[in-house]
C-alpha atoms as an extended CHARMM CRD file, in Angstrom:
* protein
*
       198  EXT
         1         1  UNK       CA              0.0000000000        0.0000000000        0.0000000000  PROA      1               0.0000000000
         2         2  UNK       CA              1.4660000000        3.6140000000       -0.8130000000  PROA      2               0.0000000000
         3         3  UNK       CA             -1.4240000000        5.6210000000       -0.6380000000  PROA      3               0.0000000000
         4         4  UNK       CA             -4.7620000000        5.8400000000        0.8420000000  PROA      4               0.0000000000
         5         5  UNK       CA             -7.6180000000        8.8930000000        0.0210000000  PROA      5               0.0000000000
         6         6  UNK       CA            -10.3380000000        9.1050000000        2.3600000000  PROA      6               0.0000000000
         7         7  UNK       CA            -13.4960000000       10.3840000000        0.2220000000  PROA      7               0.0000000000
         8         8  UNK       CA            -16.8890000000       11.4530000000        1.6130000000  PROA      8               0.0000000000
         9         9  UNK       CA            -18.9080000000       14.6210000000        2.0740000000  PROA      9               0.0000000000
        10        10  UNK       CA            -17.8850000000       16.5680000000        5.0310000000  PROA      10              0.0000000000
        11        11  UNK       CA            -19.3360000000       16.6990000000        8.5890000000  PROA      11              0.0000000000
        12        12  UNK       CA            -18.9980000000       12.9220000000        8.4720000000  PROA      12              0.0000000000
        13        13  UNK       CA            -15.8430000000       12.8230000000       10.8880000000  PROA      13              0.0000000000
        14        14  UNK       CA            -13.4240000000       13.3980000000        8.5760000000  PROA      14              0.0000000000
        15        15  UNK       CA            -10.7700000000       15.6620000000       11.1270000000  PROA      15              0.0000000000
        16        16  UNK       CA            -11.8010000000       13.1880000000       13.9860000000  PROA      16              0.0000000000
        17        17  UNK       CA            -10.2750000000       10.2300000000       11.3150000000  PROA      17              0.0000000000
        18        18  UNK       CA             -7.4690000000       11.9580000000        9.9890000000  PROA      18              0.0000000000
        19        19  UNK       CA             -6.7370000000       12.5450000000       13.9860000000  PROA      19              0.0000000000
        20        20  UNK       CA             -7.1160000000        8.7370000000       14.9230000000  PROA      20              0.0000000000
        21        21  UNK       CA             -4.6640000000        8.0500000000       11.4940000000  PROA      21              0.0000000000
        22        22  UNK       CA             -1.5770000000        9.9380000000       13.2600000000  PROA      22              0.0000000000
        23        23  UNK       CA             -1.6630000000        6.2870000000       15.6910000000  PROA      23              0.0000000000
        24        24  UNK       CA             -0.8910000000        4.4590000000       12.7890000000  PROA      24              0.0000000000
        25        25  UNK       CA              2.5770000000        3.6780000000       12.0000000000  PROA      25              0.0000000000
        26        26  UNK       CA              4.3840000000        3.8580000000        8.6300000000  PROA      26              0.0000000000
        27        27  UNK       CA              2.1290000000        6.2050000000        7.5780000000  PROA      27              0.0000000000
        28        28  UNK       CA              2.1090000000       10.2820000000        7.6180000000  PROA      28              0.0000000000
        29        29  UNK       CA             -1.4290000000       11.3650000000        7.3660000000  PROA      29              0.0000000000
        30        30  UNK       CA             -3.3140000000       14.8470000000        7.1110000000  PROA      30              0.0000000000
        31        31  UNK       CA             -6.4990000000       17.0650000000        6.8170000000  PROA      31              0.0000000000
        32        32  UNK       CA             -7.1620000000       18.7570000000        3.5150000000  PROA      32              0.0000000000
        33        33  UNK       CA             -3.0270000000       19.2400000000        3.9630000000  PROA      33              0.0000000000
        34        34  UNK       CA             -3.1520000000       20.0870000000       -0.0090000000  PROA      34              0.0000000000
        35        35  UNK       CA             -6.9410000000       21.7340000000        0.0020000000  PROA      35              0.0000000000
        36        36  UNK       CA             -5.2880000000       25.4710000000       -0.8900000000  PROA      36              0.0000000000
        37        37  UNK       CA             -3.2500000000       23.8810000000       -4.0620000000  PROA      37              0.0000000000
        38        38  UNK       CA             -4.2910000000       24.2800000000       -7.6600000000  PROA      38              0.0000000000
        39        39  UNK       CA             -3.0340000000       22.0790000000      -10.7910000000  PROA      39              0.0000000000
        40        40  UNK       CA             -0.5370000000       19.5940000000       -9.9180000000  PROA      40              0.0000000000
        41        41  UNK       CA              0.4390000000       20.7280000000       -6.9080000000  PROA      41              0.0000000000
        42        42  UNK       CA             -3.2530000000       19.6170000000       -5.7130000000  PROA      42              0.0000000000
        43        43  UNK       CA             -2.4980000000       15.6400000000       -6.3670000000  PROA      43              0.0000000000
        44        44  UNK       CA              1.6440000000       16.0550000000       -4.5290000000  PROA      44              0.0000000000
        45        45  UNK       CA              1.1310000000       13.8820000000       -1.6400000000  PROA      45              0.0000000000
        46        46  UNK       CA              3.9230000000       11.8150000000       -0.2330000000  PROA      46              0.0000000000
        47        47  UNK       CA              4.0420000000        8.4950000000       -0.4080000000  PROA      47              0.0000000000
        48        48  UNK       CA              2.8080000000        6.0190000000        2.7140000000  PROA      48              0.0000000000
        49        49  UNK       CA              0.1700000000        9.0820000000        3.2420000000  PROA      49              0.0000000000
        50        50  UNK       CA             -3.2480000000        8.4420000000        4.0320000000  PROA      50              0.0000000000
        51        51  UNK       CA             -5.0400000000       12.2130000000        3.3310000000  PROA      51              0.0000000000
        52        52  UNK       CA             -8.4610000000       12.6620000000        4.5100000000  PROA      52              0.0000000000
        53        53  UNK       CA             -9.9490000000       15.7570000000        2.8530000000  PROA      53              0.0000000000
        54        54  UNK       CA            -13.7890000000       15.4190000000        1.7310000000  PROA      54              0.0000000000
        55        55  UNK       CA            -13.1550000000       18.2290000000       -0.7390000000  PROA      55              0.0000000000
        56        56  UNK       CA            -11.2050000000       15.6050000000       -2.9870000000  PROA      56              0.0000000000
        57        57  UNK       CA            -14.5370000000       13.9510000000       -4.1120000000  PROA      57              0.0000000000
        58        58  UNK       CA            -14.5930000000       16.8450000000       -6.6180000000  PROA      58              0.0000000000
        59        59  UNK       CA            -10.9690000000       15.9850000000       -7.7690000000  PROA      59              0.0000000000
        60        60  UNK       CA            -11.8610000000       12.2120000000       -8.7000000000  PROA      60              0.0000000000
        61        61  UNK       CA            -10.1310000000       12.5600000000      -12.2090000000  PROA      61              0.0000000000
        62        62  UNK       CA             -7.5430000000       13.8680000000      -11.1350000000  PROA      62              0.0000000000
        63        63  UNK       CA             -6.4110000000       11.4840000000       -7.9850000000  PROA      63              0.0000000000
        64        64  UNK       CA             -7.1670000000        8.4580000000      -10.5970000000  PROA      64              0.0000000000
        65        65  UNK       CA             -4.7070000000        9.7530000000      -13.3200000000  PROA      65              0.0000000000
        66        66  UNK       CA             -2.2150000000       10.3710000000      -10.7290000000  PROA      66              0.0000000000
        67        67  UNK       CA             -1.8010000000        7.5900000000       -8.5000000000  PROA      67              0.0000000000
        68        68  UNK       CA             -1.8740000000        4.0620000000       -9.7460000000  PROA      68              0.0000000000
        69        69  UNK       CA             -5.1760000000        2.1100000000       -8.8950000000  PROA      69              0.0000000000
        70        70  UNK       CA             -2.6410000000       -1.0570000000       -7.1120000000  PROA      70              0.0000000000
        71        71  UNK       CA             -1.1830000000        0.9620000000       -5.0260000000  PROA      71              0.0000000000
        72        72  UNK       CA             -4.2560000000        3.2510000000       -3.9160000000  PROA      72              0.0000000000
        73        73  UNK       CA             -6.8070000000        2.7100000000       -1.4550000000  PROA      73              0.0000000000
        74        74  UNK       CA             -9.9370000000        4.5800000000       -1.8920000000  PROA      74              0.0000000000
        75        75  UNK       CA            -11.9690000000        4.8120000000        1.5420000000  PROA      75              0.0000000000
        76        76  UNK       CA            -15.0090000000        5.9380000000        1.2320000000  PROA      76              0.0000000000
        77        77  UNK       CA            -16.2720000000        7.1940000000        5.1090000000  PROA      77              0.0000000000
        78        78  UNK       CA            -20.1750000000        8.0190000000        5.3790000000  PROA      78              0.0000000000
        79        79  UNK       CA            -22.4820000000        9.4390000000        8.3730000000  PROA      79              0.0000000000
        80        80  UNK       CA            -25.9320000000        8.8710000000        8.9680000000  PROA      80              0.0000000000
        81        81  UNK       CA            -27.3910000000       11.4670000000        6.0710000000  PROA      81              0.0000000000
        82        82  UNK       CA            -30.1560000000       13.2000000000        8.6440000000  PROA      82              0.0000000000
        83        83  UNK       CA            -26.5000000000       13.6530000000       10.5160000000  PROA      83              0.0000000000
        84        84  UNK       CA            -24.4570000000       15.4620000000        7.9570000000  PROA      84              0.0000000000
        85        85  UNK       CA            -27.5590000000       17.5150000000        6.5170000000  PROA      85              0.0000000000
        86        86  UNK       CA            -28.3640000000       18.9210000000        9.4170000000  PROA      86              0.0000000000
        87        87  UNK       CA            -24.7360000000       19.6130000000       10.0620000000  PROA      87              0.0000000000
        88        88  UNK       CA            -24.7490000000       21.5280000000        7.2290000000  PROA      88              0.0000000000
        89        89  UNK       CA            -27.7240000000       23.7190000000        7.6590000000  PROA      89              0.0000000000
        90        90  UNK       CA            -26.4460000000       24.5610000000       10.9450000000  PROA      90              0.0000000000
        91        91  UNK       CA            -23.0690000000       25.5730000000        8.7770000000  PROA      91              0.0000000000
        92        92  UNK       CA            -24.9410000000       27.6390000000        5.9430000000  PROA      92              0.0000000000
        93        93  UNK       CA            -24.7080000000       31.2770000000        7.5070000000  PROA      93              0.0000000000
        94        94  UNK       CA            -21.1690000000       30.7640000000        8.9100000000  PROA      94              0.0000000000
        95        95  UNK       CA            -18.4400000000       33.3850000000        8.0750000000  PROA      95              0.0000000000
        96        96  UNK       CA            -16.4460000000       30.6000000000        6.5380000000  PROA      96              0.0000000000
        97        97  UNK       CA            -15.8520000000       31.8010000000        2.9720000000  PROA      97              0.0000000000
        98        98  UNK       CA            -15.0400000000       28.4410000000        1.2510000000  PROA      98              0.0000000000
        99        99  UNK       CA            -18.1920000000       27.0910000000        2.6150000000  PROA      99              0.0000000000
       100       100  UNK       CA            -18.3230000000       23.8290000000        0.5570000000  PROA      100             0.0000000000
       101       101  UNK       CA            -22.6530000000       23.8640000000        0.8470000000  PROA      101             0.0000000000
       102       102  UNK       CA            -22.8050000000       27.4940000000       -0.0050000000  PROA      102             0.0000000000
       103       103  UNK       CA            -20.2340000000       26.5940000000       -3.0340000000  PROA      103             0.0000000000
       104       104  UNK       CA            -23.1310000000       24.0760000000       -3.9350000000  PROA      104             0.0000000000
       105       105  UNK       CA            -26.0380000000       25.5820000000       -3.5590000000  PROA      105             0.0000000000
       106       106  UNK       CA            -24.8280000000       28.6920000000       -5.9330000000  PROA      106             0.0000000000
       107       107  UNK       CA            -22.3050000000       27.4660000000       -7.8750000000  PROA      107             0.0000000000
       108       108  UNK       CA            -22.4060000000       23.9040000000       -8.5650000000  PROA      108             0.0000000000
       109       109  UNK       CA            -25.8700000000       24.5030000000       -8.4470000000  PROA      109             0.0000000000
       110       110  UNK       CA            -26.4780000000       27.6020000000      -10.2200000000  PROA      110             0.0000000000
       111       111  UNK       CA            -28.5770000000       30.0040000000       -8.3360000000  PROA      111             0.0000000000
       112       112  UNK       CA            -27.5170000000       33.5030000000       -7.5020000000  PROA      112             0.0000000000
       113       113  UNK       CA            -31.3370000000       34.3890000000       -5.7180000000  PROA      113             0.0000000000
       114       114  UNK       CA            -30.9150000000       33.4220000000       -2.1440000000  PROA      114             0.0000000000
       115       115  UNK       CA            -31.9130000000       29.8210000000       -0.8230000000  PROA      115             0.0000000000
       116       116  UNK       CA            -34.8450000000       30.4200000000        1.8850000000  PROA      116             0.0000000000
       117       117  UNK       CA            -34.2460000000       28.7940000000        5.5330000000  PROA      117             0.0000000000
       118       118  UNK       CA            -36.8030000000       26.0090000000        4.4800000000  PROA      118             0.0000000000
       119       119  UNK       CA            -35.4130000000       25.2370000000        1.0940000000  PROA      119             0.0000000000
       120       120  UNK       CA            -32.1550000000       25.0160000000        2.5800000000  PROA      120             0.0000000000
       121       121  UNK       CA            -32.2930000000       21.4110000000        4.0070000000  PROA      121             0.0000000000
       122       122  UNK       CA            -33.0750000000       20.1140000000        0.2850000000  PROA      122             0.0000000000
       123       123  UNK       CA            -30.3360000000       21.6120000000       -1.0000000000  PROA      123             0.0000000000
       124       124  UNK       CA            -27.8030000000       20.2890000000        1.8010000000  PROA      124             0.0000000000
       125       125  UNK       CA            -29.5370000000       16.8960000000        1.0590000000  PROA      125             0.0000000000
       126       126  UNK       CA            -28.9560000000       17.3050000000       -2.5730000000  PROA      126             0.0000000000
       127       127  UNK       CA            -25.2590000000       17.8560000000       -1.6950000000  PROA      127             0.0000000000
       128       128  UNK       CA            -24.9180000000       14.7120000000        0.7690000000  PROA      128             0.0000000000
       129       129  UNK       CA            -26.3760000000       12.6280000000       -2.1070000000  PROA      129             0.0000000000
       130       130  UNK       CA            -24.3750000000       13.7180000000       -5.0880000000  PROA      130             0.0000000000
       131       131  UNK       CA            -21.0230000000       13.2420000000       -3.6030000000  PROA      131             0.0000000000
       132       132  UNK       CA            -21.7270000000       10.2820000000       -1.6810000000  PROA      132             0.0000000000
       133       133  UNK       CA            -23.3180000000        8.7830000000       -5.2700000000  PROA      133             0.0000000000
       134       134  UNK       CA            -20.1380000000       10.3990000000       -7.0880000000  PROA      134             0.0000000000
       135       135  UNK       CA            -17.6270000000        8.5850000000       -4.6700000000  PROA      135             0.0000000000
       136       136  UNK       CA            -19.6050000000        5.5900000000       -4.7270000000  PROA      136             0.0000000000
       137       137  UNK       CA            -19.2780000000        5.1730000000       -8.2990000000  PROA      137             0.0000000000
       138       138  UNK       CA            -15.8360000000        6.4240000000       -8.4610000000  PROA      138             0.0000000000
       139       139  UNK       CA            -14.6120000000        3.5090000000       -6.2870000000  PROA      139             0.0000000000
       140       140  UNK       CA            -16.7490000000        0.7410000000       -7.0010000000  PROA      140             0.0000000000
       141       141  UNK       CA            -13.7580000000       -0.1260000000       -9.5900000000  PROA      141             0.0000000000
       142       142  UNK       CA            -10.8030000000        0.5450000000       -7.0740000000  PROA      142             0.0000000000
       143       143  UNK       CA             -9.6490000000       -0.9570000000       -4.0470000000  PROA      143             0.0000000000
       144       144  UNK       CA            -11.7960000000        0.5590000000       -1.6720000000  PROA      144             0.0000000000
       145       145  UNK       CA            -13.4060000000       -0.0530000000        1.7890000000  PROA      145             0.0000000000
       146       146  UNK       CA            -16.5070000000        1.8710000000        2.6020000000  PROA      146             0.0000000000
       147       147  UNK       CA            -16.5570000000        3.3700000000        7.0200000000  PROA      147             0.0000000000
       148       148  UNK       CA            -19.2770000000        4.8820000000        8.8430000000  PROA      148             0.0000000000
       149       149  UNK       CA            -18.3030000000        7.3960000000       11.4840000000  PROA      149             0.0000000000
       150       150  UNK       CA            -20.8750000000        5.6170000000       13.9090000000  PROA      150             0.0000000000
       151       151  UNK       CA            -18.9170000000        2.2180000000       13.2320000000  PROA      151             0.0000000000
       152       152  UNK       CA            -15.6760000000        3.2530000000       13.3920000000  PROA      152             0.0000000000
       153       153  UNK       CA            -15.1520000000        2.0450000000       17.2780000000  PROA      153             0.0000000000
       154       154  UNK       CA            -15.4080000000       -1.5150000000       15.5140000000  PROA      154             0.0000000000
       155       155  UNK       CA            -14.0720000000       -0.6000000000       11.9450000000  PROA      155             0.0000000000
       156       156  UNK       CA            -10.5830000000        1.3700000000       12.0420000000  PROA      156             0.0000000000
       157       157  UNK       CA             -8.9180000000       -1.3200000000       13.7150000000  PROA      157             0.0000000000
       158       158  UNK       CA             -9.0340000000       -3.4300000000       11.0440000000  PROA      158             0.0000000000
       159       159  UNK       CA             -8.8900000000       -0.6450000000        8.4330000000  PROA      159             0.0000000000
       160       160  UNK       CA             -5.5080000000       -0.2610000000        9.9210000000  PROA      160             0.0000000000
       161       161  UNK       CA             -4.2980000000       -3.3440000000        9.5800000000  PROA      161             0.0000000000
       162       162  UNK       CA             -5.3270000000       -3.8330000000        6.2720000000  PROA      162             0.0000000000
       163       163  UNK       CA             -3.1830000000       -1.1170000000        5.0860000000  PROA      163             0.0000000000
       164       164  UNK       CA             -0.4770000000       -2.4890000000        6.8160000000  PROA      164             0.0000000000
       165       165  UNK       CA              0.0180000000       -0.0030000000        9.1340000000  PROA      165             0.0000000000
       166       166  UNK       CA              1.0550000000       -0.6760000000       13.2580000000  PROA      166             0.0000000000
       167       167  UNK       CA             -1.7210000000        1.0810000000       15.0810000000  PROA      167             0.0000000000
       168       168  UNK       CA             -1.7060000000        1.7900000000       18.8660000000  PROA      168             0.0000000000
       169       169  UNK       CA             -5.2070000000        0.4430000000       18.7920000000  PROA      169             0.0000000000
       170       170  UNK       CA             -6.0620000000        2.6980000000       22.1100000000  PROA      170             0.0000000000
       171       171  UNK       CA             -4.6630000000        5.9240000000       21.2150000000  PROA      171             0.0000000000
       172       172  UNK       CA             -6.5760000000        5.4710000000       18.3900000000  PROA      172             0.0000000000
       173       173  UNK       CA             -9.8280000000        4.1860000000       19.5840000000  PROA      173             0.0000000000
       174       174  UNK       CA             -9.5130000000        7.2720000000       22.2680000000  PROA      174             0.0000000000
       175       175  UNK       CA             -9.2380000000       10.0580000000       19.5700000000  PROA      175             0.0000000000
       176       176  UNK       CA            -11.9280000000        8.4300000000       17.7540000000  PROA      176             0.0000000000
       177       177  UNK       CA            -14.4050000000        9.6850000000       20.6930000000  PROA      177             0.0000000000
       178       178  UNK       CA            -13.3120000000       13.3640000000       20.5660000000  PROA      178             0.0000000000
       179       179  UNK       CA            -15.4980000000       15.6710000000       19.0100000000  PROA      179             0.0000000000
       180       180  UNK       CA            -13.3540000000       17.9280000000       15.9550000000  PROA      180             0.0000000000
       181       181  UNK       CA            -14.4970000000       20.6650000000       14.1460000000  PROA      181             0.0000000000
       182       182  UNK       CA            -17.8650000000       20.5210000000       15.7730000000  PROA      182             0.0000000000
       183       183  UNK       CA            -20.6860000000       22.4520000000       13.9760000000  PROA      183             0.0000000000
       184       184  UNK       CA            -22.2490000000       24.2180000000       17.4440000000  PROA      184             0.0000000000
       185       185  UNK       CA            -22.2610000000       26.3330000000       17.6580000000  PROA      185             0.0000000000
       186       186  UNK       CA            -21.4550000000       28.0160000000       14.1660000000  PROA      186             0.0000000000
       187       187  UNK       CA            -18.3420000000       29.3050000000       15.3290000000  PROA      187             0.0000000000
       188       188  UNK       CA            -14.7660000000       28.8940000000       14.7040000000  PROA      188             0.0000000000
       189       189  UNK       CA            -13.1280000000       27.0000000000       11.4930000000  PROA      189             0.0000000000
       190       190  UNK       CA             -9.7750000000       26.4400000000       11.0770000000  PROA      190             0.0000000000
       191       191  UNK       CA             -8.2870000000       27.0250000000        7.6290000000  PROA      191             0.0000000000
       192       192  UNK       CA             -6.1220000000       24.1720000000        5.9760000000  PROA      192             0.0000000000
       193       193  UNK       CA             -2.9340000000       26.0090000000        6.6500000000  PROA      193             0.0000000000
       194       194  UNK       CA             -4.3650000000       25.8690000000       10.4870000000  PROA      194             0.0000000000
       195       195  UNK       CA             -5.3090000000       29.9830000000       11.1760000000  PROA      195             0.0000000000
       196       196  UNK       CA             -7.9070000000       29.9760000000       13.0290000000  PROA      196             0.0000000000
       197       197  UNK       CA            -11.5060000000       31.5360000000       10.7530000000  PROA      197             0.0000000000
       198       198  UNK       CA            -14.0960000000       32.5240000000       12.1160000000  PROA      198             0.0000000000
């Protein structure tokens, strides 16, 4: 195993896995530690990295022209959907300005009117469902393993070993029930390059 991309939507756990992922040895491993980078420099990850960074899902091209499908694992980590989309309605008004669900809901989806308070949940769910659909058919070729965030107590154990990777299974297990990046209150998001935005 060289590499290993951890796909998903957002607000499914992804700092809180990238956190448990330092206990793993022979590997480096990072939040969105390339999510500033544009062109090449987006896909320059070391090897023996496992990069968690939901943002990638848009990148899918990309990842699979530059790292070879053998030695790539594609995870694909999911929360409950009520979970996320509610996470991200309680994200929409944030000061954040590379709000991924704000990104959506006007440019991917291209509307420069507004979204009302109550159309806002469809369009969050829209979100959760295209890139979870979009990752889901990216990897069903690929070597891929498919988490939940509510699993991962059982699951990241033996996601670790399957990569090959010496975990120190209770360092690990013990980040895994820390809260990251929480979404309440609507406060507080740390950039890529770590200062602090509120």
């Amino acid at each position: 195993m060289t590499n290993v991309f951890v796909l998903g939507t957002g607000r499914c756990g992804t700092v809180t896995f990238a956190r448990a992922c330092e206990h793993i040895g022979g590997f480096t491993s990072g939040h969105e530690t390339r999510a500033r980078q544009i062109g090449e420099a987006r896909f320059d990850y070391p090897d023996d990295h496992i990069e968690v960074d939901n943002r990638l899902s848009w990148f899918l091209g990309g990842l699979a022209r530059r790292f070879d499908d053998d030695s790539t694992l594609y995870v694909h980590l999911t929360r409950e959907r009520s979970a996320v989309v509610e996470s991200f309605e309680r994200r929409w008004d944030s000061a954040f300005r590379a709000s991924i669900i704000r990104a959506f809901g006007h440019g991917i989806v291209s509307r420069s009117a507004d979204w009302s308070v109550d159309e806002r949940r469809a369009v969050c769910g829209f979100y959760v469902d295209t890139v979870n659909q979009n990752v889901a058919e990216f990897v069903a070729g690929r070597r891929s393993i498919a988490l939940q965030l509510e699993l991962l107590d059982e699951q990241f154990v033996p996601f670790a070993e399957q990569i090959g990777g010496l975990v120190d299974a209770d360092a690990a297990l013990e980040e895994l029930r820390v809260r990251h990046n929480s979404s309440d209150p609507v406060v507080g998001r740390q950039e890529p390059d770590g200062s602090d935005q509120l």
